[in-house]
Amino acid sequence: MAAPGINLAHWRRFAHAIDIDRGLSGLFAYAYATAVRQPERSGLIAAVREQADRADFRVFPASTADLSTPIIFIAPDKPLLQSAIGFDLYSEPVRREAIETSIATRNVRMSGPIFLVPDGESRRPSFVLLHALYHPGMPINDVEERRLAFSGVVLTGYRTDDFLNALQVSLKSQLRIRIHDDGGSSGQATLIYDSAPELAADDDTASHHHEIDFGGRNWVLRFFAPASGSSESPLVTPTLILVGGVLAAALLCLLFYHLATQRERAERYARQLTRELHDSEERLRLASRGTNDGIWDHDLRHERSFISDRLLEIIGLSAANAPGTLADFTVYFPAADEVRRRTALRRHLRDGEPYDVELQLKRPDGALRWVRLRGEAVRDAPGRAQQIAGSVSDITDRKQAELELLRHRDHLEEMVDERTAKLVAAVEQARAANQAKSEFLANMSHELRTQMHAILSFSQLGQEKADACGQSKILHYFGRVEQSASRLLGLINELLDLSRLESGHMELRPEVLLLTALVQEAISHLEPLLLQRRLKLDFDAAADLSPLTGDRERLLQVIHNLLSNAIKFSPDGGRIAVRIQTADLPSGCGTGDTGRVAALTLSVEDEGVGIPENELALIFEKFVQSSAAKSGAGGTGHRLAICRAIVSQHHGTIEGKNRPSGSACFTVTLPLTDAEE
């Protein structure tokens, strides 16, 4: 017989199928005990505790013996019987002798007189019928092979008095019967039943006896006539012999009936389990074919393997020429792949790393295929692998697609590298050209400015001479020359500043200064223009403003440019508002940087025509003018670009936007200290 798995649900189905509660008279319990070696005991305990209602499972009594046979399941499922769960049958000599005899004879065996664990202190004489089970697939031809393949026992427990009461014979007044077990290998007879225990035992008065040999035990039935002086009529010897023979035959028939009935029920359920197993294997076979996977399973303890038909198909084998174990399949892996497979398996068994590796497979016909080998070990409580199972997937199509994608990727990388090289070269050329342009502008602006200073000097000299001679017309001409030269010199200075800022040749001279003082200085410089246009300027600064660190001349240039633009675009008699307030700026440019630093904001608002929305993002670029400049306000498009460059060097920000009224507002935000400090 094969051993059932440790599955409580399956056991309860089995107990229900044999209908033990409706069973035979005297049958007390039906149980299954598994055989476990000492190294595997902790793993068994852990596996049983995973079952429902088995969290406190233990093997008792404690033993250091190499082999134990603890009861795992028992029926019927009653609280009284649960006390026997975990009892080691092998720890008790009488039960151990019955187990060893069953293994030796490969048959059902009866134990000698015992006391059942659930009976506790009542100690009612009892016995068990048991049958040894073996691991499927292992040879059991001789005693030694059966001992190696031994996996457990199924047993039925009986209370002797309840069992004999099934004879349904009233003996008390007619006949006294006493039954002894002759002791088996111990040689010591034991009384196991007495129909009249209240009477004194006197073996000399026995009138007749019968012997019954069953299940490796010898029962001696002794019959006694009523004691002399009894009111009952004495039985004559022929009648005693007849009654004794009938009772002995009935008892023997009862024993065989119990054996046959229980075996028939067990075999009927075994056939049901076989059908379920066949159906399960068929479902597994269909599923493995549908998922392109072959299934394998290997018992590490007994070196037994299962290999599905789909796995044989992937390798290119048939059931007729299939190897017997998984180890024989390694010849189909190239040497390098076999080394990788062994390494992955060793790491999985030793360290618990995933056993998942892609390998090449050389089929018997020489064809090369790609497979993905996966597996998972089943371990005992200390973590030792007991079994490993997994799957093999044919991934040849996927690997071919990956190789094709890899070729395309390599080709694409070559194209990208080539284009990147061209772009890098173009960027370098553009950077060099921009650098050359900036240097050219700086040099040319310097030369032009030198010449313009000469023109201004001579125009001023001409004005002085013309004025001295009273030549008003010539004085006017020299004044026009000076005016144009001054305007051209301003343009040259702007170009020179912009080129220096872009080329990085302009160095800042930071110092601690007050922003309010700079604004007031710029206002005083532009006061003649304000008066000429009848413009009103409102200056509002928050109290107790902190000083900031910056280049005085460059920041004054920014304020001057913004105020000049506001004056230029404001209508005559309009109003300009200048405000200074406290603010803050981000402390860095990192993605996760959420810090802030103290800052000041300077805003300049006018009452001009504003800036078209589509031009707000462009007005800080070089040589870009707002279309509002076409109204006659003029401008070169350099000043805002210069402002942005200077503010950026101070690690600040500048932005322009339109007010709800339509006029423009420019805001500069500067940190109180240099952000790089």
Short mmCIF file of N, CA and C in Angstrom, two decimals, residues 220-278:
data_model
loop_
_atom_site.label_atom_id
_atom_site.label_comp_id
_atom_site.label_asym_id
_atom_site.label_seq_id
_atom_site.Cartn_x
_atom_site.Cartn_y
_atom_site.Cartn_z
N VAL A 220 -5.97 -18.14 23.26
CA VAL A 220 -6.40 -19.39 23.88
C VAL A 220 -7.73 -19.14 24.59
N LEU A 221 -8.79 -19.82 24.14
CA LEU A 221 -10.12 -19.69 24.73
C LEU A 221 -10.33 -20.84 25.71
N ARG A 222 -10.59 -20.54 26.97
CA ARG A 222 -10.82 -21.56 27.99
C ARG A 222 -12.26 -21.44 28.46
N PHE A 223 -12.96 -22.59 28.44
CA PHE A 223 -14.37 -22.64 28.82
C PHE A 223 -14.49 -23.37 30.15
N PHE A 224 -15.38 -22.84 31.03
CA PHE A 224 -15.55 -23.40 32.36
C PHE A 224 -17.03 -23.69 32.59
N ALA A 225 -17.28 -24.86 33.19
CA ALA A 225 -18.64 -25.18 33.62
C ALA A 225 -18.91 -24.43 34.92
N PRO A 226 -20.20 -24.24 35.28
CA PRO A 226 -20.50 -23.57 36.56
C PRO A 226 -19.90 -24.33 37.72
N ALA A 227 -19.50 -23.63 38.72
CA ALA A 227 -18.88 -24.25 39.89
C ALA A 227 -19.87 -25.20 40.56
N SER A 228 -19.33 -26.23 41.24
CA SER A 228 -20.18 -27.19 41.92
C SER A 228 -21.01 -26.49 42.98
N GLY A 229 -22.22 -26.97 43.11
CA GLY A 229 -23.13 -26.35 44.06
C GLY A 229 -23.95 -25.27 43.45
N SER A 230 -23.70 -24.98 42.19
CA SER A 230 -24.48 -23.93 41.54
C SER A 230 -25.88 -24.43 41.31
N SER A 231 -26.81 -23.51 41.28
CA SER A 231 -28.20 -23.87 41.05
C SER A 231 -28.46 -24.21 39.61
N GLU A 232 -27.48 -23.85 38.73
CA GLU A 232 -27.68 -24.12 37.31
C GLU A 232 -27.31 -25.56 37.04
N SER A 233 -27.95 -26.14 36.01
CA SER A 233 -27.65 -27.51 35.61
C SER A 233 -26.28 -27.56 34.98
N PRO A 234 -25.45 -28.47 35.38
CA PRO A 234 -24.10 -28.56 34.80
C PRO A 234 -24.19 -28.97 33.34
N LEU A 235 -23.23 -28.42 32.54
CA LEU A 235 -23.16 -28.76 31.12
C LEU A 235 -22.37 -30.04 30.96
N VAL A 236 -22.89 -30.92 30.17
CA VAL A 236 -22.16 -32.15 29.87
C VAL A 236 -21.03 -31.82 28.94
N THR A 237 -20.02 -32.61 28.91
CA THR A 237 -18.81 -32.34 28.12
C THR A 237 -19.11 -32.18 26.65
N PRO A 238 -19.92 -33.06 25.99
CA PRO A 238 -20.18 -32.83 24.56
C PRO A 238 -20.80 -31.47 24.28
N THR A 239 -21.70 -31.07 25.15
CA THR A 239 -22.32 -29.75 24.94
C THR A 239 -21.29 -28.64 25.09
N LEU A 240 -20.41 -28.78 26.09
CA LEU A 240 -19.37 -27.78 26.31
C LEU A 240 -18.45 -27.69 25.10
N ILE A 241 -18.09 -28.84 24.56
CA ILE A 241 -17.22 -28.85 23.38
C ILE A 241 -17.92 -28.17 22.21
N LEU A 242 -19.20 -28.50 22.04
CA LEU A 242 -19.94 -27.91 20.92
C LEU A 242 -20.05 -26.40 21.06
N VAL A 243 -20.44 -25.95 22.26
CA VAL A 243 -20.60 -24.50 22.47
C VAL A 243 -19.26 -23.79 22.31
N GLY A 244 -18.21 -24.39 22.88
CA GLY A 244 -16.88 -23.78 22.76
C GLY A 244 -16.43 -23.70 21.33
N GLY A 245 -16.68 -24.76 20.56
CA GLY A 245 -16.27 -24.74 19.16
C GLY A 245 -17.02 -23.69 18.36
N VAL A 246 -18.33 -23.60 18.64
CA VAL A 246 -19.13 -22.59 17.92
C VAL A 246 -18.63 -21.18 18.25
N LEU A 247 -18.37 -20.94 19.54
CA LEU A 247 -17.89 -19.61 19.92
C LEU A 247 -16.52 -19.31 19.32
N ALA A 248 -15.63 -20.28 19.31
CA ALA A 248 -14.31 -20.05 18.72
C ALA A 248 -14.42 -19.76 17.24
N ALA A 249 -15.27 -20.54 16.55
CA ALA A 249 -15.45 -20.31 15.12
C ALA A 249 -16.07 -18.94 14.86
N ALA A 250 -17.05 -18.56 15.72
CA ALA A 250 -17.68 -17.25 15.55
C ALA A 250 -16.68 -16.13 15.77
N LEU A 251 -15.82 -16.30 16.78
CA LEU A 251 -14.82 -15.28 17.05
C LEU A 251 -13.85 -15.16 15.88
N LEU A 252 -13.42 -16.28 15.34
CA LEU A 252 -12.49 -16.25 14.21
C LEU A 252 -13.16 -15.60 13.00
N CYS A 253 -14.42 -15.94 12.77
CA CYS A 253 -15.14 -15.32 11.65
C CYS A 253 -15.27 -13.81 11.86
N LEU A 254 -15.52 -13.42 13.12
CA LEU A 254 -15.65 -11.99 13.41
C LEU A 254 -14.34 -11.25 13.10
N LEU A 255 -13.23 -11.88 13.49
CA LEU A 255 -11.93 -11.26 13.19
C LEU A 255 -11.71 -11.12 11.69
N PHE A 256 -11.98 -12.18 10.96
CA PHE A 256 -11.80 -12.12 9.51
C PHE A 256 -12.77 -11.13 8.87
N TYR A 257 -13.97 -11.04 9.42
CA TYR A 257 -14.95 -10.10 8.88
C TYR A 257 -14.46 -8.66 9.06
N HIS A 258 -13.94 -8.39 10.25
CA HIS A 258 -13.39 -7.05 10.47
C HIS A 258 -12.27 -6.75 9.48
N LEU A 259 -11.39 -7.72 9.32
CA LEU A 259 -10.27 -7.51 8.41
C LEU A 259 -10.76 -7.30 6.98
N ALA A 260 -11.66 -8.16 6.52
CA ALA A 260 -12.13 -8.08 5.14
C ALA A 260 -12.92 -6.79 4.90
N THR A 261 -13.76 -6.43 5.89
CA THR A 261 -14.57 -5.23 5.71
C THR A 261 -13.71 -3.97 5.64
N GLN A 262 -12.76 -3.87 6.58
CA GLN A 262 -11.91 -2.68 6.56
C GLN A 262 -11.04 -2.64 5.32
N ARG A 263 -10.53 -3.79 4.89
CA ARG A 263 -9.69 -3.80 3.68
C ARG A 263 -10.50 -3.44 2.46
N GLU A 264 -11.75 -3.93 2.40
CA GLU A 264 -12.60 -3.62 1.24
C GLU A 264 -12.89 -2.13 1.17
N ARG A 265 -13.17 -1.53 2.34
CA ARG A 265 -13.46 -0.09 2.35
C ARG A 265 -12.22 0.72 1.98
N ALA A 266 -11.09 0.32 2.52
CA ALA A 266 -9.86 1.04 2.19
C ALA A 266 -9.52 0.92 0.72
N GLU A 267 -9.70 -0.29 0.16
CA GLU A 267 -9.39 -0.47 -1.26
C GLU A 267 -10.36 0.30 -2.14
N ARG A 268 -11.64 0.38 -1.71
CA ARG A 268 -12.61 1.15 -2.49
C ARG A 268 -12.22 2.62 -2.54
N TYR A 269 -11.79 3.14 -1.38
CA TYR A 269 -11.38 4.55 -1.37
C TYR A 269 -10.06 4.74 -2.12
N ALA A 270 -9.19 3.74 -2.04
CA ALA A 270 -7.93 3.83 -2.79
C ALA A 270 -8.20 3.92 -4.28
N ARG A 271 -9.21 3.18 -4.75
CA ARG A 271 -9.56 3.27 -6.18
C ARG A 271 -10.08 4.66 -6.51
N GLN A 272 -10.85 5.23 -5.56
CA GLN A 272 -11.35 6.59 -5.78
C GLN A 272 -10.20 7.59 -5.84
N LEU A 273 -9.24 7.44 -4.92
CA LEU A 273 -8.07 8.32 -4.94
C LEU A 273 -7.27 8.15 -6.22
N THR A 274 -7.20 6.90 -6.70
CA THR A 274 -6.46 6.65 -7.94
C THR A 274 -7.12 7.35 -9.11
N ARG A 275 -8.47 7.30 -9.15
CA ARG A 275 -9.18 8.01 -10.22
C ARG A 275 -8.94 9.51 -10.12
N GLU A 276 -9.01 10.05 -8.89
CA GLU A 276 -8.76 11.48 -8.72
C GLU A 276 -7.34 11.85 -9.12
N LEU A 277 -6.39 10.97 -8.76
CA LEU A 277 -5.00 11.23 -9.13
C LEU A 277 -4.84 11.22 -10.64
N HIS A 278 -5.50 10.25 -11.29
CA HIS A 278 -5.41 10.19 -12.76
C HIS A 278 -6.01 11.44 -13.39
#
